[in-house]
mmCIF file of C-alpha atoms and ligand atoms in Angstrom:
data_model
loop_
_atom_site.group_PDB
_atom_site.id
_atom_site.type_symbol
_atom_site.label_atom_id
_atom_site.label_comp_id
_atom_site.label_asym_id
_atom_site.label_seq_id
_atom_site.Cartn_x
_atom_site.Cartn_y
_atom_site.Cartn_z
ATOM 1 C CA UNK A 30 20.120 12.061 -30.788
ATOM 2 C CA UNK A 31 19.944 12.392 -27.198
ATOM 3 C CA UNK A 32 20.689 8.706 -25.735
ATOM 4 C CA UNK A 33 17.896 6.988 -23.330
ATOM 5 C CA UNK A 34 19.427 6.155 -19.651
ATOM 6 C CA UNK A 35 18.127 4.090 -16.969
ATOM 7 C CA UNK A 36 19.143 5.724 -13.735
ATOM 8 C CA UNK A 37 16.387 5.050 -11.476
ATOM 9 C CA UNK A 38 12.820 2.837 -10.916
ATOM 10 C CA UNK A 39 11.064 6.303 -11.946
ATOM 11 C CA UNK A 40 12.177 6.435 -15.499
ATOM 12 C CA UNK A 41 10.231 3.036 -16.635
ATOM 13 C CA UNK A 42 6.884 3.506 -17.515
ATOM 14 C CA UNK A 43 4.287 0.632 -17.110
ATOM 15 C CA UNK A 44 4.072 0.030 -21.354
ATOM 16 C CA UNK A 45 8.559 -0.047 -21.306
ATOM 17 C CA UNK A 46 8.364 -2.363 -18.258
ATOM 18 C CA UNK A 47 6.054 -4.721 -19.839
ATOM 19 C CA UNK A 48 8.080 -4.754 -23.112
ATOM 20 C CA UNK A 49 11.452 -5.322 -20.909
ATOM 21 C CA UNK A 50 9.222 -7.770 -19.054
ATOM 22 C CA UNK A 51 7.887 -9.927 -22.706
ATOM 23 C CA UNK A 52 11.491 -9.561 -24.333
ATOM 24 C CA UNK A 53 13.148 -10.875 -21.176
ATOM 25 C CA UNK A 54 10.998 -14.191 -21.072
ATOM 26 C CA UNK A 55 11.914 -14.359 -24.739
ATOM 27 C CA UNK A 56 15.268 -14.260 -24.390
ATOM 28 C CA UNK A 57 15.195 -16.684 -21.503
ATOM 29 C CA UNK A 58 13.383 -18.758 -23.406
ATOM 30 C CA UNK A 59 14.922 -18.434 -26.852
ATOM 31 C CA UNK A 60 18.783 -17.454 -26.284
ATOM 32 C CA UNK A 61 19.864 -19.055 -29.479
ATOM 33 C CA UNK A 62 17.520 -16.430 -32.009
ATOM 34 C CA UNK A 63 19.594 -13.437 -30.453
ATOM 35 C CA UNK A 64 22.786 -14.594 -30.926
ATOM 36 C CA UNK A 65 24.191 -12.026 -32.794
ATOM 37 C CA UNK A 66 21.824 -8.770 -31.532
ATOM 38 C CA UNK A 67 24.733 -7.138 -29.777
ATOM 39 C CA UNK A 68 27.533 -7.837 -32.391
ATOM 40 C CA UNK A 69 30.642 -5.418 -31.953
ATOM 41 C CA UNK A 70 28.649 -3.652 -29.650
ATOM 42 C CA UNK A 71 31.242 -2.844 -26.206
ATOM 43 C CA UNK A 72 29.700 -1.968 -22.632
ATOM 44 C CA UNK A 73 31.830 -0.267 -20.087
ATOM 45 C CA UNK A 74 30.973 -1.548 -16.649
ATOM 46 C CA UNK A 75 32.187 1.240 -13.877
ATOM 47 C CA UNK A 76 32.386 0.000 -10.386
ATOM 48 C CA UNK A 77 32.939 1.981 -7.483
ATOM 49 C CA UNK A 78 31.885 -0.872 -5.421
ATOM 50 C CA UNK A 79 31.939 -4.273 -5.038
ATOM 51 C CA UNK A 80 29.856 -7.142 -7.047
ATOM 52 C CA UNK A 81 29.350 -10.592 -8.268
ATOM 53 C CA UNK A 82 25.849 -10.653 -9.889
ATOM 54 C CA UNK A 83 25.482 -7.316 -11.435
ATOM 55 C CA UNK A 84 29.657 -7.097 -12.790
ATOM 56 C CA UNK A 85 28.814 -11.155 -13.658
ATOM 57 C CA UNK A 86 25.276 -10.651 -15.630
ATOM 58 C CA UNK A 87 26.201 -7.490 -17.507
ATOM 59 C CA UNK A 88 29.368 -9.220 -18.697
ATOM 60 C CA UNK A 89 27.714 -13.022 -19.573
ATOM 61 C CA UNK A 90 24.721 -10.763 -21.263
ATOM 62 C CA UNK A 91 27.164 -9.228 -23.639
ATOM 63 C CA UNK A 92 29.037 -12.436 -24.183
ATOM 64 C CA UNK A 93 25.599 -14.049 -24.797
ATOM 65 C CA UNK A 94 24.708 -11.711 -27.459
ATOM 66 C CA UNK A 95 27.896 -11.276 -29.015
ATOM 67 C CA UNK A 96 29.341 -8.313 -28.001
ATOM 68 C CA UNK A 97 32.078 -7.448 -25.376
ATOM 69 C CA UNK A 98 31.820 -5.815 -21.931
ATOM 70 C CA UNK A 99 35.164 -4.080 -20.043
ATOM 71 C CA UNK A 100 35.210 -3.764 -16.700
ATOM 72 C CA UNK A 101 36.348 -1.125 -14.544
ATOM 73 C CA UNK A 102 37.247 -0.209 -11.496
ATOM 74 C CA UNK A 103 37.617 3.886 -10.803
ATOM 75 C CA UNK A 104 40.355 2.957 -8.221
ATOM 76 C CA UNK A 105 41.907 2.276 -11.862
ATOM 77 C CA UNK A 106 40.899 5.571 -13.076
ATOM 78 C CA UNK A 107 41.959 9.494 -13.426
ATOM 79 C CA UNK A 108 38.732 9.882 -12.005
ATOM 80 C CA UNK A 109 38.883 7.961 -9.111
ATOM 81 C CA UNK A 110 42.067 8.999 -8.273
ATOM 82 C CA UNK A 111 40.559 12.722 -8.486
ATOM 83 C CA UNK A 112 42.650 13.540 -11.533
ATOM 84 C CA UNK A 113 39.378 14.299 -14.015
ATOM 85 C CA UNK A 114 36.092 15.229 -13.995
ATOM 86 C CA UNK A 115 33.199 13.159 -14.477
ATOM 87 C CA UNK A 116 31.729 14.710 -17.671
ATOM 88 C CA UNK A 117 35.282 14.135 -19.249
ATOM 89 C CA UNK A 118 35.396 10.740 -18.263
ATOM 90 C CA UNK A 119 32.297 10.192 -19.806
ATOM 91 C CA UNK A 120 33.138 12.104 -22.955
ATOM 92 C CA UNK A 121 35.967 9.739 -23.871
ATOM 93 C CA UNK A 122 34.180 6.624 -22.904
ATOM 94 C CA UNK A 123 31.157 7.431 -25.170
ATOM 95 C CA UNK A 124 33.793 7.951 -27.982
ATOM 96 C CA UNK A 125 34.768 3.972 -27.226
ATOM 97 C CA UNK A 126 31.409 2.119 -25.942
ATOM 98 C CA UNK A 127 27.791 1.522 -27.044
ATOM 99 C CA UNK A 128 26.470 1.831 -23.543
ATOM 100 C CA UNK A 129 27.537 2.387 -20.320
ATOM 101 C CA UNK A 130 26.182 0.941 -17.072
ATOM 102 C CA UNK A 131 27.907 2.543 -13.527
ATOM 103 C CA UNK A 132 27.710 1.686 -9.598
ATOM 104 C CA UNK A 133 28.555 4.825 -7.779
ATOM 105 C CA UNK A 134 27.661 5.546 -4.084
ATOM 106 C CA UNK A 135 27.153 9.363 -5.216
ATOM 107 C CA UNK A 136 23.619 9.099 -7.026
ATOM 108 C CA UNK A 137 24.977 12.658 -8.023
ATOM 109 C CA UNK A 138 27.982 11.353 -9.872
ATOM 110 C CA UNK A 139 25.593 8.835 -12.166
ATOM 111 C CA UNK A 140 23.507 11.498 -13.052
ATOM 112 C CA UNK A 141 26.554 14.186 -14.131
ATOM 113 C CA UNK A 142 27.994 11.048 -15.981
ATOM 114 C CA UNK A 143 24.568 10.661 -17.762
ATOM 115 C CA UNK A 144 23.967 13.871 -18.566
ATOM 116 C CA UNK A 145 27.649 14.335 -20.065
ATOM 117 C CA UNK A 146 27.317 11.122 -21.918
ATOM 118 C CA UNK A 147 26.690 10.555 -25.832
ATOM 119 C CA UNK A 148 25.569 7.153 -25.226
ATOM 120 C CA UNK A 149 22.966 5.211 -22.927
ATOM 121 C CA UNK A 150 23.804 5.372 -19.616
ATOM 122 C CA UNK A 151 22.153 2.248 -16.490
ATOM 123 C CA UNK A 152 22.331 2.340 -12.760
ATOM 124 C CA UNK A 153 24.356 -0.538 -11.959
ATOM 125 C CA UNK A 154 23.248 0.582 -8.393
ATOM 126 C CA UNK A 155 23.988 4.147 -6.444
ATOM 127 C CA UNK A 156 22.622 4.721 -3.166
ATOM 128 C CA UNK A 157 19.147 6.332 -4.296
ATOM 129 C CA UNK A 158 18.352 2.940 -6.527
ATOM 130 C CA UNK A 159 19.232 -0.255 -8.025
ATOM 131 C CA UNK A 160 16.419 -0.193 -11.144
ATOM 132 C CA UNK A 161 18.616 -3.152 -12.755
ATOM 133 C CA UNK A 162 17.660 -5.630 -9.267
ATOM 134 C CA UNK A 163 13.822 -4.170 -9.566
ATOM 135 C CA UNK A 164 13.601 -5.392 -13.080
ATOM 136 C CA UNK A 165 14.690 -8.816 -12.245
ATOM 137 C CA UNK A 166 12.983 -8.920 -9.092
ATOM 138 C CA UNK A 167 9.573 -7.797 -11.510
ATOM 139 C CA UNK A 168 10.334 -10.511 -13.785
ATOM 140 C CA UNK A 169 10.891 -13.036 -11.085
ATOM 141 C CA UNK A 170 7.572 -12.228 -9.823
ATOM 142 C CA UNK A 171 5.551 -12.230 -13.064
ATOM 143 C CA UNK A 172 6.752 -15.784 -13.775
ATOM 144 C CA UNK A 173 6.101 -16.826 -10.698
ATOM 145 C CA UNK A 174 2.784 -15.023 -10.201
ATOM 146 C CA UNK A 175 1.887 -14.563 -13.864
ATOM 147 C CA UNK A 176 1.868 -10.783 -13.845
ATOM 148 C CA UNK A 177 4.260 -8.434 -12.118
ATOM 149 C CA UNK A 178 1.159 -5.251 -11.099
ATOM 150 C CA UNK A 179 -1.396 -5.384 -8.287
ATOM 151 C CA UNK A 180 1.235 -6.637 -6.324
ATOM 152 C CA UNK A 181 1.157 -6.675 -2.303
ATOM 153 C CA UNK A 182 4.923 -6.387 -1.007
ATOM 154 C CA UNK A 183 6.465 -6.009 2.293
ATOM 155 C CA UNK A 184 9.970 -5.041 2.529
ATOM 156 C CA UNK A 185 11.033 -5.732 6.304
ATOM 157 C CA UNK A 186 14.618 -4.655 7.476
ATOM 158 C CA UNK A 187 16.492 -1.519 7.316
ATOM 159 C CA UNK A 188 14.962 0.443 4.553
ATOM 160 C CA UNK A 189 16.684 3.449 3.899
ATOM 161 C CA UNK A 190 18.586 2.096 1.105
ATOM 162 C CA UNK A 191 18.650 1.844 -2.744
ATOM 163 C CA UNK A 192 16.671 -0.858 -3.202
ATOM 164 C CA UNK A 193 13.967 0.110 -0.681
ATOM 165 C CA UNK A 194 13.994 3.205 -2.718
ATOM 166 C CA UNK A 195 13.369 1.329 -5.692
ATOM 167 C CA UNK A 196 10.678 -0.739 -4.731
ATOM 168 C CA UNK A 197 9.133 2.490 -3.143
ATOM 169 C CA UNK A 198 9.421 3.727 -7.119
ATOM 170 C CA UNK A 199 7.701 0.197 -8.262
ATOM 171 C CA UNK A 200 4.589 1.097 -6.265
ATOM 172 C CA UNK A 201 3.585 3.629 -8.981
ATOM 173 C CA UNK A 202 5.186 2.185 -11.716
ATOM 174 C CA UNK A 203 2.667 -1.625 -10.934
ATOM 175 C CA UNK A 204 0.299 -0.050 -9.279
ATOM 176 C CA UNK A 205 0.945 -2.540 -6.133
ATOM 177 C CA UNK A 206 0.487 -1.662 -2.122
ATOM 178 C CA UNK A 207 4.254 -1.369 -0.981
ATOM 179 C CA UNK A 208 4.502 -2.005 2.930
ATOM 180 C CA UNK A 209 8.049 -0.865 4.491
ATOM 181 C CA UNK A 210 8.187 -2.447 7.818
ATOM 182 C CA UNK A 211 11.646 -0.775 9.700
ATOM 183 C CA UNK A 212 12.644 0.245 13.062
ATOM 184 C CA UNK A 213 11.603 4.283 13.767
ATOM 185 C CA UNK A 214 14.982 5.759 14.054
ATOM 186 C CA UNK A 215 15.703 8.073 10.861
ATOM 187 C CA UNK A 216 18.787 5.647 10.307
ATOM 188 C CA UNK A 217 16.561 3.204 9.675
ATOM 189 C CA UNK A 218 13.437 4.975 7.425
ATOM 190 C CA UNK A 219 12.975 6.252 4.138
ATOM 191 C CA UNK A 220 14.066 9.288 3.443
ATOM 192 C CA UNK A 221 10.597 11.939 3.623
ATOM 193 C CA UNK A 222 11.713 13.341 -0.051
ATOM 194 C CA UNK A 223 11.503 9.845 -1.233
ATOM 195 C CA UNK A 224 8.223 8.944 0.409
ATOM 196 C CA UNK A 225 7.003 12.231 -1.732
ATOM 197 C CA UNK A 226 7.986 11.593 -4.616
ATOM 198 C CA UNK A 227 6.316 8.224 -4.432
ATOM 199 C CA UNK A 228 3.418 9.558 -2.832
ATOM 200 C CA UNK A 229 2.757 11.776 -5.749
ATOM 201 C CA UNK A 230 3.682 9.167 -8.322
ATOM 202 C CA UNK A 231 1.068 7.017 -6.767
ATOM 203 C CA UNK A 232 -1.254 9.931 -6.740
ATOM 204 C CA UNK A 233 -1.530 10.278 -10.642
ATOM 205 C CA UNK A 234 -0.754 6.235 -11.534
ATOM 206 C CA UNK A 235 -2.367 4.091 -8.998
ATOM 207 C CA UNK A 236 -0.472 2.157 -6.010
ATOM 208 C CA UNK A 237 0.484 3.401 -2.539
ATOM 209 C CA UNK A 238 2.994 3.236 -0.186
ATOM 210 C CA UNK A 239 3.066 2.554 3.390
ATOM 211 C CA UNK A 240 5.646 2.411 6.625
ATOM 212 C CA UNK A 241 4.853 0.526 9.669
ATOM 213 C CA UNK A 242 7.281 -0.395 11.945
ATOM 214 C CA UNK A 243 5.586 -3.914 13.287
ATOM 215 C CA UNK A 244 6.550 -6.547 11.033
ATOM 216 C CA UNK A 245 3.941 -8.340 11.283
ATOM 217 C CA UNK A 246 1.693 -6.278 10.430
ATOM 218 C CA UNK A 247 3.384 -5.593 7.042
ATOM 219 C CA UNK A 248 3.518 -9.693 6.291
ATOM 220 C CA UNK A 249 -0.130 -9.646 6.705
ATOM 221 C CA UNK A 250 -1.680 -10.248 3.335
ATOM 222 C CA UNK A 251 1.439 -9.930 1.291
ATOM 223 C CA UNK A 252 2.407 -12.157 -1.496
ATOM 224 C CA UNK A 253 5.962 -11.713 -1.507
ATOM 225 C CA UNK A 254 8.194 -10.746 1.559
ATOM 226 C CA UNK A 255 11.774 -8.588 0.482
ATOM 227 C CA UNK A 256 14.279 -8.236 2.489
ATOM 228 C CA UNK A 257 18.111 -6.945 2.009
ATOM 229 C CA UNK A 258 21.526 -6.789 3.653
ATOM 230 C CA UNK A 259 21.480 -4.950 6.746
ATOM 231 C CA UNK A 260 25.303 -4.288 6.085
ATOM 232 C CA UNK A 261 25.173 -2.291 2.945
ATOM 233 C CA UNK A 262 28.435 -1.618 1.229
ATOM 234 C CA UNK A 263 29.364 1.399 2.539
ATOM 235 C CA UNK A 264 28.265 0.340 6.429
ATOM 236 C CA UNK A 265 31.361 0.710 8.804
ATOM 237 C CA UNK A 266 32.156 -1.912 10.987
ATOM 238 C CA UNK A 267 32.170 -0.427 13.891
ATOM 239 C CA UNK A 268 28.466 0.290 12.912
ATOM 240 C CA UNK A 269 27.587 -3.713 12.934
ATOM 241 C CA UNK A 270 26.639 -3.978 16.356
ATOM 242 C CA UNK A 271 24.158 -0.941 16.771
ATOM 243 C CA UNK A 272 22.601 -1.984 13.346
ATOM 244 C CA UNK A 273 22.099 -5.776 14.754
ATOM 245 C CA UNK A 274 20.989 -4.610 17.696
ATOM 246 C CA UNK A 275 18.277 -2.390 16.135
ATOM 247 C CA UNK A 276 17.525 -4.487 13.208
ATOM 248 C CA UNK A 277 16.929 -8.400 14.996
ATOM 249 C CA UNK A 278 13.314 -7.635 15.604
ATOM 250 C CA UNK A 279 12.804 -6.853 11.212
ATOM 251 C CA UNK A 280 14.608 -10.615 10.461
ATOM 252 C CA UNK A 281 12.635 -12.517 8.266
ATOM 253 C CA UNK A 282 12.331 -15.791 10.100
ATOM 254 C CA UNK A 283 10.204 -19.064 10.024
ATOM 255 C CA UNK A 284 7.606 -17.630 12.535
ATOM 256 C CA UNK A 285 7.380 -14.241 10.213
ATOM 257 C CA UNK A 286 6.600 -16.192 7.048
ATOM 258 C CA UNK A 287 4.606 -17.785 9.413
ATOM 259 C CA UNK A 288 2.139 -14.782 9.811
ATOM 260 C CA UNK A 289 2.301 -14.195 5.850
ATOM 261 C CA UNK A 290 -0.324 -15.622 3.406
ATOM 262 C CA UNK A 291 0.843 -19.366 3.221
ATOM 263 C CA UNK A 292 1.666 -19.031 -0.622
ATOM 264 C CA UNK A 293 3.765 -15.308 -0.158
ATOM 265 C CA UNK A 294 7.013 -15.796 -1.493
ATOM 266 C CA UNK A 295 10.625 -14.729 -0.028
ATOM 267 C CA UNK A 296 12.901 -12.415 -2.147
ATOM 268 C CA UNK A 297 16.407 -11.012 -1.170
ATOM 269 C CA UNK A 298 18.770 -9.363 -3.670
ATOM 270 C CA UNK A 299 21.688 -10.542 -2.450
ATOM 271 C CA UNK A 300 24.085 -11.152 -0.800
ATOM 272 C CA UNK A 301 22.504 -12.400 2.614
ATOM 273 C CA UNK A 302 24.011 -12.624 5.725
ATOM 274 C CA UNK A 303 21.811 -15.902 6.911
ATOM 275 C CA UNK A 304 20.872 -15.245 10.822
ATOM 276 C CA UNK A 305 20.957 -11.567 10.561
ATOM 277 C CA UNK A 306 18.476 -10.346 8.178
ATOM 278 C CA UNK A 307 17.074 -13.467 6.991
ATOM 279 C CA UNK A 308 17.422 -17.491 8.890
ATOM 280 C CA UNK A 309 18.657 -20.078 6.783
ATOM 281 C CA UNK A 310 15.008 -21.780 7.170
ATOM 282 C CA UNK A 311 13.655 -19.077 5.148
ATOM 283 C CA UNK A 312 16.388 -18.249 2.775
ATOM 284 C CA UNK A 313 17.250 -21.891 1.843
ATOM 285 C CA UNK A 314 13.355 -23.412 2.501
ATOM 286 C CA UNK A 315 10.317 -23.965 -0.693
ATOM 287 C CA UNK A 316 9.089 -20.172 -0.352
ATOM 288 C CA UNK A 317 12.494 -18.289 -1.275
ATOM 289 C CA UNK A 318 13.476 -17.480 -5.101
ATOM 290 C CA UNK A 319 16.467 -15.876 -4.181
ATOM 291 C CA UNK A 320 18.266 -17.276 -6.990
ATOM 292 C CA UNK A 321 15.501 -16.998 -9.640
ATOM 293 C CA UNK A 322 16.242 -13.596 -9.097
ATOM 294 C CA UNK A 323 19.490 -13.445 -9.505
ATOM 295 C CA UNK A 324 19.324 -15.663 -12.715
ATOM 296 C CA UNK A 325 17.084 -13.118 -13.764
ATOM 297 C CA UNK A 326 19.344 -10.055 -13.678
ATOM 298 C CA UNK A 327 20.986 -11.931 -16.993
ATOM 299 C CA UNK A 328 17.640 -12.129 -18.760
ATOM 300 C CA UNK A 329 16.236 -8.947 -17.786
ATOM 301 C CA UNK A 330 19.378 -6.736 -18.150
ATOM 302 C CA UNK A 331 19.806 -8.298 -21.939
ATOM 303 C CA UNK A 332 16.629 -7.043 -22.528
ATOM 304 C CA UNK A 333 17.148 -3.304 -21.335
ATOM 305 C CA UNK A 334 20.686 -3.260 -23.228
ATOM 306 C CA UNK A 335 18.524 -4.940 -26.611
ATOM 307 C CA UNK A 336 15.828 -1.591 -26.194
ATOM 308 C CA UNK A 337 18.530 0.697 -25.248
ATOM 309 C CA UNK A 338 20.651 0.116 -28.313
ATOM 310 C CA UNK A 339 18.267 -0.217 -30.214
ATOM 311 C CA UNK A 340 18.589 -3.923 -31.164
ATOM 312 C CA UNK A 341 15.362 -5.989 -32.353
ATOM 313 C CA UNK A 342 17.130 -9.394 -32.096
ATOM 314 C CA UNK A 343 18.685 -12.162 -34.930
ATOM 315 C CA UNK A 344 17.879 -10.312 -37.711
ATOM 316 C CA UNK A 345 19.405 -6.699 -36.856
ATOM 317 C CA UNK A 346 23.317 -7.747 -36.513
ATOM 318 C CA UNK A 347 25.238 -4.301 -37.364
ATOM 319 C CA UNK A 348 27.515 -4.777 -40.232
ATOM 320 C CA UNK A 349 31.434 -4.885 -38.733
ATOM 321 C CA UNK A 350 32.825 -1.228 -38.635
ATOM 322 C CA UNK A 351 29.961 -0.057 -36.881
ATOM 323 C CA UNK A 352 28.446 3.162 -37.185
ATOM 324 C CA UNK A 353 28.402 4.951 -33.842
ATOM 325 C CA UNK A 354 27.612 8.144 -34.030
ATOM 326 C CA UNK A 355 30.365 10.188 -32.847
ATOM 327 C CA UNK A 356 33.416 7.783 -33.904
ATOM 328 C CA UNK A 357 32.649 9.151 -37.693
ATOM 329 C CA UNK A 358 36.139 10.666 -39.412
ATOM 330 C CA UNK A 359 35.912 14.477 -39.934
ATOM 331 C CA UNK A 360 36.194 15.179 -43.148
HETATM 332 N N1 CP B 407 22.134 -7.753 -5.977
HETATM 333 C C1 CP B 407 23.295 -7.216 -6.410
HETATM 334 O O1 CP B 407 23.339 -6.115 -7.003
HETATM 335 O O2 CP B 407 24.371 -8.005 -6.224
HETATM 336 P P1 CP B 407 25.899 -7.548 -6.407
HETATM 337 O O3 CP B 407 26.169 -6.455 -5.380
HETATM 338 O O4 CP B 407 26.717 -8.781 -6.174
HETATM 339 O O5 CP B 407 26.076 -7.011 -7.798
#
């Protein structure tokens, strides 16, 4: 059976997001009846970059539900050390692991290691998208707001990055009014394929997009204001200065939030640089739920691995020795 992958915002559909969405709050609110729903199950974690909440969530997640996570580095690998290709690295792997969940830079790379894989392959962020953040993000919101569609978001900052791009995905996908508001150089905007893409997504499902480049005006009448690091991992630092220089007038400050609705809430992904992108005011005052979020990623990310391999919960504990397809002895 061909395995289900996650690699971008595009490939949820509004009845899977809700069902992430319900099973999430579930598990956040029940941990103890899915004790046992990953049992003997193993997830290989592939970083090519840095991380603390996505390598730290995957690996508590599988912990939490009894399974085991591996982590790995490709500095560590044939691969990374140009020695293999991709398709056989993920050959092998899905000869070892249940699942598989990758940050690569190369969007490219994920989708060759998806497409070569046996077994269910996540996004643990590349630079096209970071679906695993827009899930917790979406649950974040629904808890806070009580549903997570109709949504009015600004995302102020530099915004030709992953998560932009995903958020730019969850127009369509909640039907919500997404308002970019960036400087005009091309450094700094999305990408026109991407603003296509969700254009026509937004076309046939509902939502729309926009991309201002007054702040302001993109705070108006939004319920939650996004921001992200304006020193993505892969920014050189002999870039900082230009980027700072550009980027001041997009932080999200006290008098920003100011000209917001006075109930909008603040969301960042992390990790924030506090007096570049966002003040400390903001980040650190009543309206942020930075770190709702990032408790989230645990509870949403246990619910995509439960619907990915196929677990319903307590009841549904494999039997030890498995029965992964593809580890059966030829006889
Ligand atoms: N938000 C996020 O993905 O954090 P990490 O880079 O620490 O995983």
């Amino acid at each position: 059976m061909t395995p289900r992958h996650l690699l971008t915002t595009a490939d949820l559909d509004p009845s899977t997001l809700a069902g992430l969405l319900d099973r999430a709050l579930e598990l956040k609110r029940h941990p103890n009846r899915y004790l046992r729903a990953l049992y003997e199950r193993t997830l290989l974690m592939i970083f090519e970059a840095p991380s603390l909440r996505t390598r730290l969530s995957f690996e508590t997640a599988m912990t939490q539900l009894h399974g085991h996570a591996i982590n790995y580095y490709t500095l560590h690998s044939p691969w990374g050390a140009g020695k293999e290709s991709i398709e056989d690295l993920a050959r092998t792997v899905s000869r070892y692991c249940d699942a598989v969940t990758a940050r690569l830079y190369d969007h490219g790379d994920l989708v060759r290691l998806a497409r070569a894989a046996g077994v269910p392959v996540v996004n643990a962020m590349t630079d096209e998208d970071h679906p695993c953040q827009i899930l917790a993000d979406l649950l974040t919101i629904r808890e806070y707001l009580g549903h997570a569609h109709d949504l009015r978001v600004a995302y102020v900052g530099d915004a030709r990055n992953n998560v932009t791009y995903g958020w730019l995905r969850a127009a369509a996908l909640t039907r919500s009014e997404i308002t970019v508001a960036c400087p005009a150089a091309e450094a700094y905007r999305p990408e026109a394929r991407v603003l296509d893409e969700v254009r026509g997504a937004c076309a046939r499902n509902g939502g729309a997009v926009r991309v201002v480049h007054d702040p302001r005006e993109a705070v108006a009448g939004a319920g939650v204001i996004y921001t992200d690091s304006w020193m993505s991992y892969r920014v050189a630092k002999e870039e900082e200065a230009e980027r700072v220089a550009a980027l001041t007038p997009f932080r999200v400050d006290e008098a920003l939030m100011a000209a917001a609705p006075p109930g909008a809430l603040f969301m960042h992904c992390l990790p924030a640089w506090r007096g570049h992108e966002v003040s400390a005011g903001v980040i650190d005052g009543p309206r942020s739920i930075v770190f709702d979020q990032a408790e989230n990623r645990l509870h949403a990310q246990k619910a995509l691995l439960l619907d990915l391999l196929g677990s319903a919960g307590g009841d549904d504990v494999r039997p030890p020795g498995g029965g992964r397809p593809g580890c059966q002895p030829r006889t």
